[in-house]
Coordinates of C-alpha atoms and ligand atoms in Angstrom, one line a residue:
X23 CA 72.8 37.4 128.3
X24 CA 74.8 38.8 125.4
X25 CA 72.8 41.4 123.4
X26 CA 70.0 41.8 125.2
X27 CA 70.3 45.3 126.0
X28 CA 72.7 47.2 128.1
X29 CA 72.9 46.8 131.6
X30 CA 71.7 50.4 132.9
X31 CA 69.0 51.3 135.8
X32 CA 65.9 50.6 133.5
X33 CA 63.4 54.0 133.3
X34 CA 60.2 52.4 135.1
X35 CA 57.8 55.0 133.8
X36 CA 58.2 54.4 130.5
X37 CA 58.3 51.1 130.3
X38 CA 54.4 51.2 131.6
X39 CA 53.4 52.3 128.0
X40 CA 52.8 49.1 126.8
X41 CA 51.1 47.6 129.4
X42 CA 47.4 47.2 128.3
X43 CA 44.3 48.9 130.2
X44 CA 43.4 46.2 132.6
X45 CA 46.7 45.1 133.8
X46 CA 47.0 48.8 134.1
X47 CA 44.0 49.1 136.2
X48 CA 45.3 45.9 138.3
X49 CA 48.7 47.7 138.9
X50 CA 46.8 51.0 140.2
X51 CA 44.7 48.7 142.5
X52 CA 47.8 47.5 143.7
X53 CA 49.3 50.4 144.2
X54 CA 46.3 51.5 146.6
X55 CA 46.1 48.4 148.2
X56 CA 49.7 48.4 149.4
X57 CA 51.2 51.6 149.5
X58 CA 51.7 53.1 153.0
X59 CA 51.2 56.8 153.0
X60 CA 53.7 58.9 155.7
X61 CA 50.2 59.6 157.7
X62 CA 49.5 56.0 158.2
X63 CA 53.3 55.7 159.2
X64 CA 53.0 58.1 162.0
X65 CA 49.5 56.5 162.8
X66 CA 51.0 52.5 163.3
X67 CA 53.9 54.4 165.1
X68 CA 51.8 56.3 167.2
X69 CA 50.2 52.6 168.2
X70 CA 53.7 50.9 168.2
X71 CA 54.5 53.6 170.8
X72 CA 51.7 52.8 173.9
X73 CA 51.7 48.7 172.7
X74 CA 55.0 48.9 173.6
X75 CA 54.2 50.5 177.0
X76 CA 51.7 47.8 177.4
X77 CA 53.8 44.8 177.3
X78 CA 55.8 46.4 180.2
X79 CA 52.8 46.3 182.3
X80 CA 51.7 44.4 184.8
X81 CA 48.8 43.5 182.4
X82 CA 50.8 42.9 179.8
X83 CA 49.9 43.3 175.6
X84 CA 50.2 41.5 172.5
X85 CA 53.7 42.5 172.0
X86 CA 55.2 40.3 175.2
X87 CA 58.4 42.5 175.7
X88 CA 60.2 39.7 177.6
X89 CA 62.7 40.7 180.0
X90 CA 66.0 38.7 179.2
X91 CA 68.5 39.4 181.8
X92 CA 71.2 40.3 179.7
X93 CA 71.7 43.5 181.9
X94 CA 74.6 45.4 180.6
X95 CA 76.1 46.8 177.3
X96 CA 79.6 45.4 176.8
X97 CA 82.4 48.0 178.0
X98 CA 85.3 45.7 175.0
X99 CA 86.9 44.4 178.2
X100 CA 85.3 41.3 178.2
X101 CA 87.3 38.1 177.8
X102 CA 87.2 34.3 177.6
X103 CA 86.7 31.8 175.5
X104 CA 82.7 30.4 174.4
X105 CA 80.7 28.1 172.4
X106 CA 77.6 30.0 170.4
X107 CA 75.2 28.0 169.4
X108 CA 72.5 29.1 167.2
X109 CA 69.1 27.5 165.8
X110 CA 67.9 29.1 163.3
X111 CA 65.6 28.5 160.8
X112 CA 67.5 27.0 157.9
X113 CA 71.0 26.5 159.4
X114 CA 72.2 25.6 162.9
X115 CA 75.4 27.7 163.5
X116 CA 77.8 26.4 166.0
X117 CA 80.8 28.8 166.6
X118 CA 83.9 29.2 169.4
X119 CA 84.4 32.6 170.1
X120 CA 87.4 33.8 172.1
X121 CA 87.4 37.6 173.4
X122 CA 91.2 38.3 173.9
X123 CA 92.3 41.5 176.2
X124 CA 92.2 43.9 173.6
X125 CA 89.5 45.9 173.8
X126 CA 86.5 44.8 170.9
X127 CA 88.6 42.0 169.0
X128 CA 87.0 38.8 168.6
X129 CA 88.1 35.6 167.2
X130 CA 85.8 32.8 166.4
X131 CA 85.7 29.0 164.4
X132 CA 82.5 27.9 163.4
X133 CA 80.8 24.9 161.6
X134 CA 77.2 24.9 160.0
X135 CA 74.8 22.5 159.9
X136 CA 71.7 22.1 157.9
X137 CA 68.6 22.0 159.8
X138 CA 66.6 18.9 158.3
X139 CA 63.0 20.5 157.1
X140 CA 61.6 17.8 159.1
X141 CA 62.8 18.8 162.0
X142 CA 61.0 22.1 161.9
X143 CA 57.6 19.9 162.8
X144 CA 58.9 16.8 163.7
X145 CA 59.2 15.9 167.4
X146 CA 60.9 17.8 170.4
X147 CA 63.1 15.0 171.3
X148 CA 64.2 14.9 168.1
X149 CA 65.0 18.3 168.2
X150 CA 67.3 18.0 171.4
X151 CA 69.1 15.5 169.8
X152 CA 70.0 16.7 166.7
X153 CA 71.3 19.5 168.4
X154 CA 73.3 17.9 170.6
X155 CA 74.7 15.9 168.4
X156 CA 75.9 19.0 165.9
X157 CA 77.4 20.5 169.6
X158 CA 79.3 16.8 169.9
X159 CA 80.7 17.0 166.4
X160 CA 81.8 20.3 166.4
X161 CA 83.4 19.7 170.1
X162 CA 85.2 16.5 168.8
X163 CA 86.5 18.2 165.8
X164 CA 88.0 21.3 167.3
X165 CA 89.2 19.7 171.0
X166 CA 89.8 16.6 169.5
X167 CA 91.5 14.3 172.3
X168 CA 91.8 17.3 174.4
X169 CA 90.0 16.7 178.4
X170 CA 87.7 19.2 178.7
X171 CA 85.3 20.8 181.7
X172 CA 82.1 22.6 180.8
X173 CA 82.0 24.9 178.2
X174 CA 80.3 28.1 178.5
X175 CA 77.4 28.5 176.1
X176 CA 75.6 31.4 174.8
X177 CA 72.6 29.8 173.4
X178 CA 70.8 31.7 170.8
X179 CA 66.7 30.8 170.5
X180 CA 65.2 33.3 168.3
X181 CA 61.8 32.6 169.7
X182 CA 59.1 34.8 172.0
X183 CA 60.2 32.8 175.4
X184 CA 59.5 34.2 179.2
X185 CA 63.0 33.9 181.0
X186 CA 62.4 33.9 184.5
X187 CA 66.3 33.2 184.5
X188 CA 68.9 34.2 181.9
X189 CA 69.8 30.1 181.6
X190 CA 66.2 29.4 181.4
X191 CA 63.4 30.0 178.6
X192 CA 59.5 28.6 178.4
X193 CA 58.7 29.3 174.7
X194 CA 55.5 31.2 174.3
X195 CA 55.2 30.0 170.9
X196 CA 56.5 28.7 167.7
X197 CA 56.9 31.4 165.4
X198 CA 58.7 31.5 161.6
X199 CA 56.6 28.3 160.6
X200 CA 58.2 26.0 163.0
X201 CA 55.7 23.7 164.4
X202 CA 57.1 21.3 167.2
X203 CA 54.6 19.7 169.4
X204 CA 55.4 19.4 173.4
X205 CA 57.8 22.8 173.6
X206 CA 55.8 25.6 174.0
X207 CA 54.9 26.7 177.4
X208 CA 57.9 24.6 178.7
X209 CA 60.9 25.7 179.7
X210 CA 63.6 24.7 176.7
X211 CA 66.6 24.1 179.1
X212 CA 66.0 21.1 180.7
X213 CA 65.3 18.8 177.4
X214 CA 68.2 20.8 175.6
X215 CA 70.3 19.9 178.8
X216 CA 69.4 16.4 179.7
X217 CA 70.5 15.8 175.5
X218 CA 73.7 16.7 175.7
X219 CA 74.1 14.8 179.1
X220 CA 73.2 12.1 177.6
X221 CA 75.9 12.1 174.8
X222 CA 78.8 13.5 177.5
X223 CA 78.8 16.7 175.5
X224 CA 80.9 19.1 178.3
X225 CA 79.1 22.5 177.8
X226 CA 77.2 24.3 180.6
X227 CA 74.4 26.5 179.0
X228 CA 75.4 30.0 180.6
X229 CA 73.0 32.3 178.5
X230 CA 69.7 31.6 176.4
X231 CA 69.3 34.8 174.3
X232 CA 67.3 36.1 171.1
X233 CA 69.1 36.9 168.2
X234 CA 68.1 40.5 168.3
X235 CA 69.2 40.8 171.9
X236 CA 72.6 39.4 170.6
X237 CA 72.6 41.8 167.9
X238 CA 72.2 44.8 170.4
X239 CA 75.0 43.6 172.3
X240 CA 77.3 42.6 169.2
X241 CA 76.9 45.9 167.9
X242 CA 77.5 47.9 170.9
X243 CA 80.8 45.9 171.3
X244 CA 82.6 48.3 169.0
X245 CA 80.3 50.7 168.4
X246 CA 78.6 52.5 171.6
X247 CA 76.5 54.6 169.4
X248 CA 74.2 51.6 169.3
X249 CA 70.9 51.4 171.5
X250 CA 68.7 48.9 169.3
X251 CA 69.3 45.7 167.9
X252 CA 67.1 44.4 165.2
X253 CA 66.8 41.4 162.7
X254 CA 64.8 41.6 159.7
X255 CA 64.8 38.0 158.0
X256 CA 63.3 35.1 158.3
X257 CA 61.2 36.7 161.0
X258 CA 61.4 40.4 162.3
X259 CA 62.1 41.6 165.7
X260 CA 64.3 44.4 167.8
X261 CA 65.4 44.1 171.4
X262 CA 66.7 47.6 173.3
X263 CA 67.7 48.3 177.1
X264 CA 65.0 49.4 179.5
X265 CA 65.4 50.7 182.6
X266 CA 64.0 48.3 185.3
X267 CA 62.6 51.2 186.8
X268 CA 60.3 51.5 183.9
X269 CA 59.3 47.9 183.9
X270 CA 56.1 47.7 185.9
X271 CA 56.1 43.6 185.5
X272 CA 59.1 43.1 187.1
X273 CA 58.4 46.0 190.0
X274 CA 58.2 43.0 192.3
X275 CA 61.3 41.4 191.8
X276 CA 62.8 44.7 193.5
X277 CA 65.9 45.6 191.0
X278 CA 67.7 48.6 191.1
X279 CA 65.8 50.9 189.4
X280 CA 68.0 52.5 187.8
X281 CA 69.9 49.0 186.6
X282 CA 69.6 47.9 182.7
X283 CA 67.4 45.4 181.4
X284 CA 67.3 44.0 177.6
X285 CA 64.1 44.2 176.3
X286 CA 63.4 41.4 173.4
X287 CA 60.4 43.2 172.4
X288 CA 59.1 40.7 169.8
X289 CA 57.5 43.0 168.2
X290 CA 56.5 40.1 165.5
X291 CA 53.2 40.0 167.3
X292 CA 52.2 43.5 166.8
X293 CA 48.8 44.6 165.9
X294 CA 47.4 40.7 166.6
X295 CA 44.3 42.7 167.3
X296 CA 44.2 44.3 163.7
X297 CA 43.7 48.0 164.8
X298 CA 46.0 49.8 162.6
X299 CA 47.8 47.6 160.5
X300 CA 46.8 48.1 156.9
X301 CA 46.3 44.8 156.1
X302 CA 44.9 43.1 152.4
X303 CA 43.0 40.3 151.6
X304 CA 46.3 38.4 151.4
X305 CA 47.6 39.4 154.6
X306 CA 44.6 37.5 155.9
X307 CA 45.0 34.6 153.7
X308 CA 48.4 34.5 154.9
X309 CA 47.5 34.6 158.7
X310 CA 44.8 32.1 158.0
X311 CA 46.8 28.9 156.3
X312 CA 49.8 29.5 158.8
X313 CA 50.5 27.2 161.7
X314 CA 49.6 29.9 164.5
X315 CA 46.5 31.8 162.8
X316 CA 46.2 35.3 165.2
X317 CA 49.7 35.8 165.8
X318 CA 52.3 37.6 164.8
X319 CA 50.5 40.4 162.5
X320 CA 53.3 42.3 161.8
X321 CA 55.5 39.9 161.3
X322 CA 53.3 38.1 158.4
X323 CA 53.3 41.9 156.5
X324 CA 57.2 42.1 157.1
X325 CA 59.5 39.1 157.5
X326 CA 61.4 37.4 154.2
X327 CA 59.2 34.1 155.6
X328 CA 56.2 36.0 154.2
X329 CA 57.0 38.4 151.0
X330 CA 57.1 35.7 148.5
X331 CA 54.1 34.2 149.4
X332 CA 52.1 37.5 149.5
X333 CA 53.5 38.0 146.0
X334 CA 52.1 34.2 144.6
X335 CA 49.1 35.1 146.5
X336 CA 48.3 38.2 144.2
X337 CA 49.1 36.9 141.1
X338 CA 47.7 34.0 141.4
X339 CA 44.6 35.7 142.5
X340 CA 44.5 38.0 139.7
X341 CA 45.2 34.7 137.3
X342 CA 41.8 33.9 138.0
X343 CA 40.3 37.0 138.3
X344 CA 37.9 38.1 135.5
X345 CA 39.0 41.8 135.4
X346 CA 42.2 41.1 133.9
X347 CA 44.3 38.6 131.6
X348 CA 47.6 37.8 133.6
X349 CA 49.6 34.3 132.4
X350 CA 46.3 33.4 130.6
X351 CA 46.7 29.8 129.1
X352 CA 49.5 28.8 130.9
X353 CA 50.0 25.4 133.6
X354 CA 49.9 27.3 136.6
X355 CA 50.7 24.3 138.6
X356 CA 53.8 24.9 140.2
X357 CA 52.6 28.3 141.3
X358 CA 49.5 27.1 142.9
X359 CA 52.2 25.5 145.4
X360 CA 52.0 27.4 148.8
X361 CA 55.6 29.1 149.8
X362 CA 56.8 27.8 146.5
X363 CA 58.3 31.8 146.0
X364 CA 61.1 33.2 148.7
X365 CA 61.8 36.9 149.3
X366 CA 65.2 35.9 147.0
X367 CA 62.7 35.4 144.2
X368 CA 61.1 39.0 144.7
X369 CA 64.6 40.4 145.2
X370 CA 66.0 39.1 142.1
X371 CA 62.7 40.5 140.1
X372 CA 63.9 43.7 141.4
X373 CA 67.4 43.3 140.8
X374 CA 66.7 42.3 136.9
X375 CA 68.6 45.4 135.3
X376 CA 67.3 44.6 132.1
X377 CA 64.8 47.0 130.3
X378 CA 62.8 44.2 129.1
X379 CA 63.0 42.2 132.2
X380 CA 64.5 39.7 130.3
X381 CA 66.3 37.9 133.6
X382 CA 62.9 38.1 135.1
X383 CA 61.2 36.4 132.4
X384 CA 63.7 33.5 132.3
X385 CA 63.1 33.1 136.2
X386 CA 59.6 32.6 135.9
X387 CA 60.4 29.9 133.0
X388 CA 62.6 27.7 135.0
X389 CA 61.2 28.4 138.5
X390 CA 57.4 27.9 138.0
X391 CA 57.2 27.4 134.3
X392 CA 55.8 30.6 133.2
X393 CA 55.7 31.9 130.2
X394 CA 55.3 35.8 131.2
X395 CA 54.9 38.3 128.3
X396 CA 56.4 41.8 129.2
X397 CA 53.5 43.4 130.5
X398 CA 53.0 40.6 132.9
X399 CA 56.2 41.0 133.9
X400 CA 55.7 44.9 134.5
X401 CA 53.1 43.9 136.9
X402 CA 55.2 41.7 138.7
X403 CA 58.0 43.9 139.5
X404 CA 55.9 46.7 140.1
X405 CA 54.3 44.0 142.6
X406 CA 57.3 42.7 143.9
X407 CA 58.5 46.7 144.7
X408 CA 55.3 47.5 146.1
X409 CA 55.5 44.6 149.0
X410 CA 59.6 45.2 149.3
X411 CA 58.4 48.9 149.7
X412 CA 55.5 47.8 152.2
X413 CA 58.0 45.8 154.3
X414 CA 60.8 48.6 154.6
X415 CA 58.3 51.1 155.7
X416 CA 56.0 49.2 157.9
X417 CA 59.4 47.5 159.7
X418 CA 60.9 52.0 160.4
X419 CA 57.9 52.2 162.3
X420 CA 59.0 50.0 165.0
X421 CA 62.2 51.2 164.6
X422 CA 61.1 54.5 165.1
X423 CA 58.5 53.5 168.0
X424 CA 61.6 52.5 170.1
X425 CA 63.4 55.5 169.2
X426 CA 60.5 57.9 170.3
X427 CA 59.5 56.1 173.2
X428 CA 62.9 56.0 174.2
X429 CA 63.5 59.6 173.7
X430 CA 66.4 58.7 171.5
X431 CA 67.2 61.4 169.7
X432 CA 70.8 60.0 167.8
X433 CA 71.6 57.2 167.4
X434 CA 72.3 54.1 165.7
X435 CA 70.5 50.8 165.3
X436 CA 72.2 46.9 164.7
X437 CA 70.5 45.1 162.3
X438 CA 71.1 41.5 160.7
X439 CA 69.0 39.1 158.3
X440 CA 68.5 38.3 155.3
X441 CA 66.0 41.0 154.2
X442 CA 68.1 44.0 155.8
X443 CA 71.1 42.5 154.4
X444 CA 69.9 41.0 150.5
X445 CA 66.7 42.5 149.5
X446 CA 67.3 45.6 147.0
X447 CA 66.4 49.0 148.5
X448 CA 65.4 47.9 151.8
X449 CA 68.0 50.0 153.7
X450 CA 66.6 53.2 151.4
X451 CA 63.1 52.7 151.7
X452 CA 63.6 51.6 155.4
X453 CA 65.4 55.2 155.8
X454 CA 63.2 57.0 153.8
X455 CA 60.0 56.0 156.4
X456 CA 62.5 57.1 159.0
X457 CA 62.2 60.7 157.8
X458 CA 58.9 60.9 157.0
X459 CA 57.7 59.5 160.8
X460 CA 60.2 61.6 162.5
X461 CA 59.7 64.6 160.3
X462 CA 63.7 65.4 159.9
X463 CA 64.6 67.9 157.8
X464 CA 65.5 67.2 154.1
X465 CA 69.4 66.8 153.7
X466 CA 70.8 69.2 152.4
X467 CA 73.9 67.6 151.2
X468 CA 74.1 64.3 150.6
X469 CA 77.4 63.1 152.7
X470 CA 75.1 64.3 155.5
X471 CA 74.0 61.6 158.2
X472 CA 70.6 60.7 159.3
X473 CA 70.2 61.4 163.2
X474 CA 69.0 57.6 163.6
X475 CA 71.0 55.3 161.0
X476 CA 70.1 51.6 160.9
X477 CA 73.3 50.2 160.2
X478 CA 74.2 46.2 159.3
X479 CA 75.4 44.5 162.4
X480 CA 78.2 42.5 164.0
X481 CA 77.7 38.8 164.1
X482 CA 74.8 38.4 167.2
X483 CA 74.1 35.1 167.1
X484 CA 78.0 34.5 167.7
X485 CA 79.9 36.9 169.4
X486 CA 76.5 38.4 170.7
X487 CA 75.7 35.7 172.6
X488 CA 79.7 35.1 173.5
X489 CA 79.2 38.5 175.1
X490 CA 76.4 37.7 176.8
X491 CA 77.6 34.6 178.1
X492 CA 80.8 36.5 179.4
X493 CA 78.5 39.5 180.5
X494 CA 76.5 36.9 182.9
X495 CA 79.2 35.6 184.4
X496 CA 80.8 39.3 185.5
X497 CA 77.6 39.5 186.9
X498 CA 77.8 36.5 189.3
X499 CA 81.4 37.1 190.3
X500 CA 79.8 40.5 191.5
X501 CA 77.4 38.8 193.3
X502 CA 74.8 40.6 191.4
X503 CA 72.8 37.2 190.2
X504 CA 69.5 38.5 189.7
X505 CA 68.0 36.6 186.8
X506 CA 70.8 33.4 187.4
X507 CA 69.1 30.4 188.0
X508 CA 72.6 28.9 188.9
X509 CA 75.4 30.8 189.6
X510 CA 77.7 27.9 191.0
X511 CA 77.7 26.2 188.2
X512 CA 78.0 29.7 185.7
X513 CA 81.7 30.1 188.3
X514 CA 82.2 26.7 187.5
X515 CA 82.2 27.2 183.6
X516 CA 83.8 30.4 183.7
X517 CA 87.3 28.4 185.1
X518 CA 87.0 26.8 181.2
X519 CA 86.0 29.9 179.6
X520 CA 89.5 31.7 181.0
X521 CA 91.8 28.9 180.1
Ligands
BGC621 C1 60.9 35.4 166.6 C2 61.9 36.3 167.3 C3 63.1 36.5 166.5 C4 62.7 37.0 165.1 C5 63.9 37.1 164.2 C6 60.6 36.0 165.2 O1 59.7 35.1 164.6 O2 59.7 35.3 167.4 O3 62.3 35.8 168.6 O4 63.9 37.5 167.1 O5 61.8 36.1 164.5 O6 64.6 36.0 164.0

């Protein structure tokens, strides 16, 4: 990269001069197309607001709001030791995670294992047993020779799944592209179970939980500021505590009313009617060549799954397109490949801090063997900000749906994943939408805070669902075992969690 320019934050303006009158055009219609103006904000949020009332009800919605039974923010007394387990969608994480007496410390080992493609839509029982078998090795490595009882686990299953019981979870549906036959609208304890029976693997699963519920409670650990928990990655979610009060669905289960109840809203699946999302052609394209066509609306607009696709979408749309000239004469092959782009690809177009987008053009050579001239390449960035952008401002309306509906006027919000975390300007734009929905003042000084701040998380899928786990079990030692499907054998565990 030597002599190609100095590395400072390129002008974008200017560097639009060049770009001739029909690529020009394309960029304009682009901007139109995906550009979410603040009234459109307030309008989705508006929407976001009574959906969310909806899924409470008795009737229910699109968004399923599952109750989880994780009833309680942490207080940083908890203590024990716990097995995390979580299956996501390119790694499976297992961790130990000790909580010692000081108040919010944590200490935790943990091994990762790659999740075979395969798996992802092979079979079910393949599933389990890969699983187990990652929960065996990483058992035999860290207790090697040692005799154990059963382990407490904090399962994390970032899935939609209606848990009648904290250790129990029927998945609604696959989302994230997964594709397993024979799991949904089963409960995923008993087959996870009977696995790691099979190979003598002592762990007792204490807690299933989502990852954004595990966020929420990581977070809260050591910061008690926190009163949402969300993940925008791979997929996008939040979870947040409801009163059970204010939970018509579960009115006939007869909790206290003024108890807590973690909400995993899974807010992935809002809009599946279309009413107010602003979606494009490719939105629709997207939806339609997806495993689970109808579902999970806002999710497709939002989650990393999704933004590189929508990116090859366009371009290679408006490759053939007539009105313009965009990688004319060149093998288009590799880009004709569905999900052949990730959100890292669009992140690193908007990271290129070369004028010329020199980094960008050497990306497109070795990825998909493109030869892009530098007006192309305008387009794309300009592209690649304009769905970044989309996604940051379409994800601060659920953020700021909770917040409203909540009536929470301060406060701050957990959140983890690979888009919050790695794709440029997400936090800004994300924070930006904030202001603009809730009408907040301009800041006057710049050290000044926001009144909600979405701030990155502690470790969920670990020592959120070690929490949880260790939250459950307080719970049945108080006899308060609403939501345990078996709280012998959660006192049973607990003697190993407290050795
Ligand atoms: C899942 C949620 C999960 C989110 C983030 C979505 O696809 O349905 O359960 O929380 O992804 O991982």
């Amino acid at each position: 990269m030597v002599g190609m320019g100095p590395r400072k934050p390129p002008s974008r303006r200017g560097s639009m001069a060049d770009v001739p009158e029909d690529l020009k055009s394309q960029i304009k219609r682009l901007e139109e197309l995906f550009t979410v103006p603040q009234e459109k904000l307030k309008e989705v949020t508006d929407h976001f607001i009574s959906e969310l009332a909806k899924g409470l009800s008795v009737d229910g919605g699109s968004i399923p709001m599952n109750a989880t039974w994780c009833m309680n923010y942490p207080d940083g007394h908890e203590t024990g030791t716990f097995i995390a387990l979580d299956m996501g969608g390119t790694n499976l994480r297992v961790c130990e995670i000790t909580l010692p007496e000081e108040k919010g410390e944590f200490d935790i080992i943990q091994s990762k294992y790659r999740m075979p493609e395969e798996l992802k839509t092979g079979s079910a029982e393949e599933l389990w047993e890969y699983i187990a078998d990652c929960l065996q090795q990483f058992v035999e490595y860290h207790h090697e020779g040692e005799e154990l009882d059963q382990l407490p686990l904090g399962f994390t299953f970032s899935y939609p799944a209606t848990q009648e019981y904290i250790d129990h979870g029927v998945l609604q549906r696959w989302t994230k592209g997964f594709d397993i036959d024979g799991v949904e609208g089963k409960d995923v304890v008993p087959p996870f179970e009977a696995a790691l029976k099979e190979k003598g693997v002592p762990i007792k699963l204490t807690a299933l939980v989502n990852d954004t519920t595990g966020t929420l409670i990581a977070s809260a650990y050591t910061d008690t500021m926190m009163k949402i928990g969300c993940i925008f990655g791979t997929g996008c979610n939040a979870a947040y505590m409801e009163h059970c009060g204010d939970i018509p669905k579960l009115a006939h289960l007869n909790l206290p009313k003024d108890a807590l109840m973690a909400i995993n809203c899974e807010w992935g699946a809002f809009d599946n009617e279309h009413k107010v999302l602003p979606r494009t052609q490719y939105d629709i394209v997207i939806d339609k060549e997806s495993p689970r066509p109808g579902q999970q609306a806002f999710e497709k607009m939002i989650a990393g799954l999704y933004l590189g696709e929508i990116f090859r979408l366009v371009v290679l749309d408006l490759h053939k397109s007539n009105e313009c000239s965009l990688f004319k004469d060149q093998d288009v092959s590799q880009l004709e490949k569905p999900y052949s782009l990730d959100a890292g690809f669009l992140a690193a177009i908007e990271e290129d801090p070369f004028e010329n987008l020199s980094e960008t053009h050497d990306m497109f050579k070795k990825k998909i063997n493109i030869d892009a001239t530098r007006p192309e390449l305008e387009l794309c960035r300009r592209l690649a900000e304009l769905i970044g952008t989309r996604a940051a401002r379409l994800s601060a309306c659920g953020v700021a749906a909770i917040a409203k509906k909540k009536n929470l006027g301060e406060c701050h919000v957990g959140a983890d994943g690979s888009v919050f975390n790695k794709y440029p300007h997400f936090k800004a734009r994300g924070a930006q939408a904030l202001r603009e929905i809730l009408d907040w003042p301009e800041k006057t000084k710049r050290s000044e805070k926001d009144p909600i701040e979405i701030l990155p998380a502690e470790d969920g899928s670990g020592v959120g669902a070690a929490l949880i786990a260790a939250l459950t079990m307080q719970r049945v030692q108080k006899g308060e075992n609403w939501g345990i499907r078996d709280p012998k054998a959660i006192l049973e565990a607990m003697k190993s969690a407290k050795k």
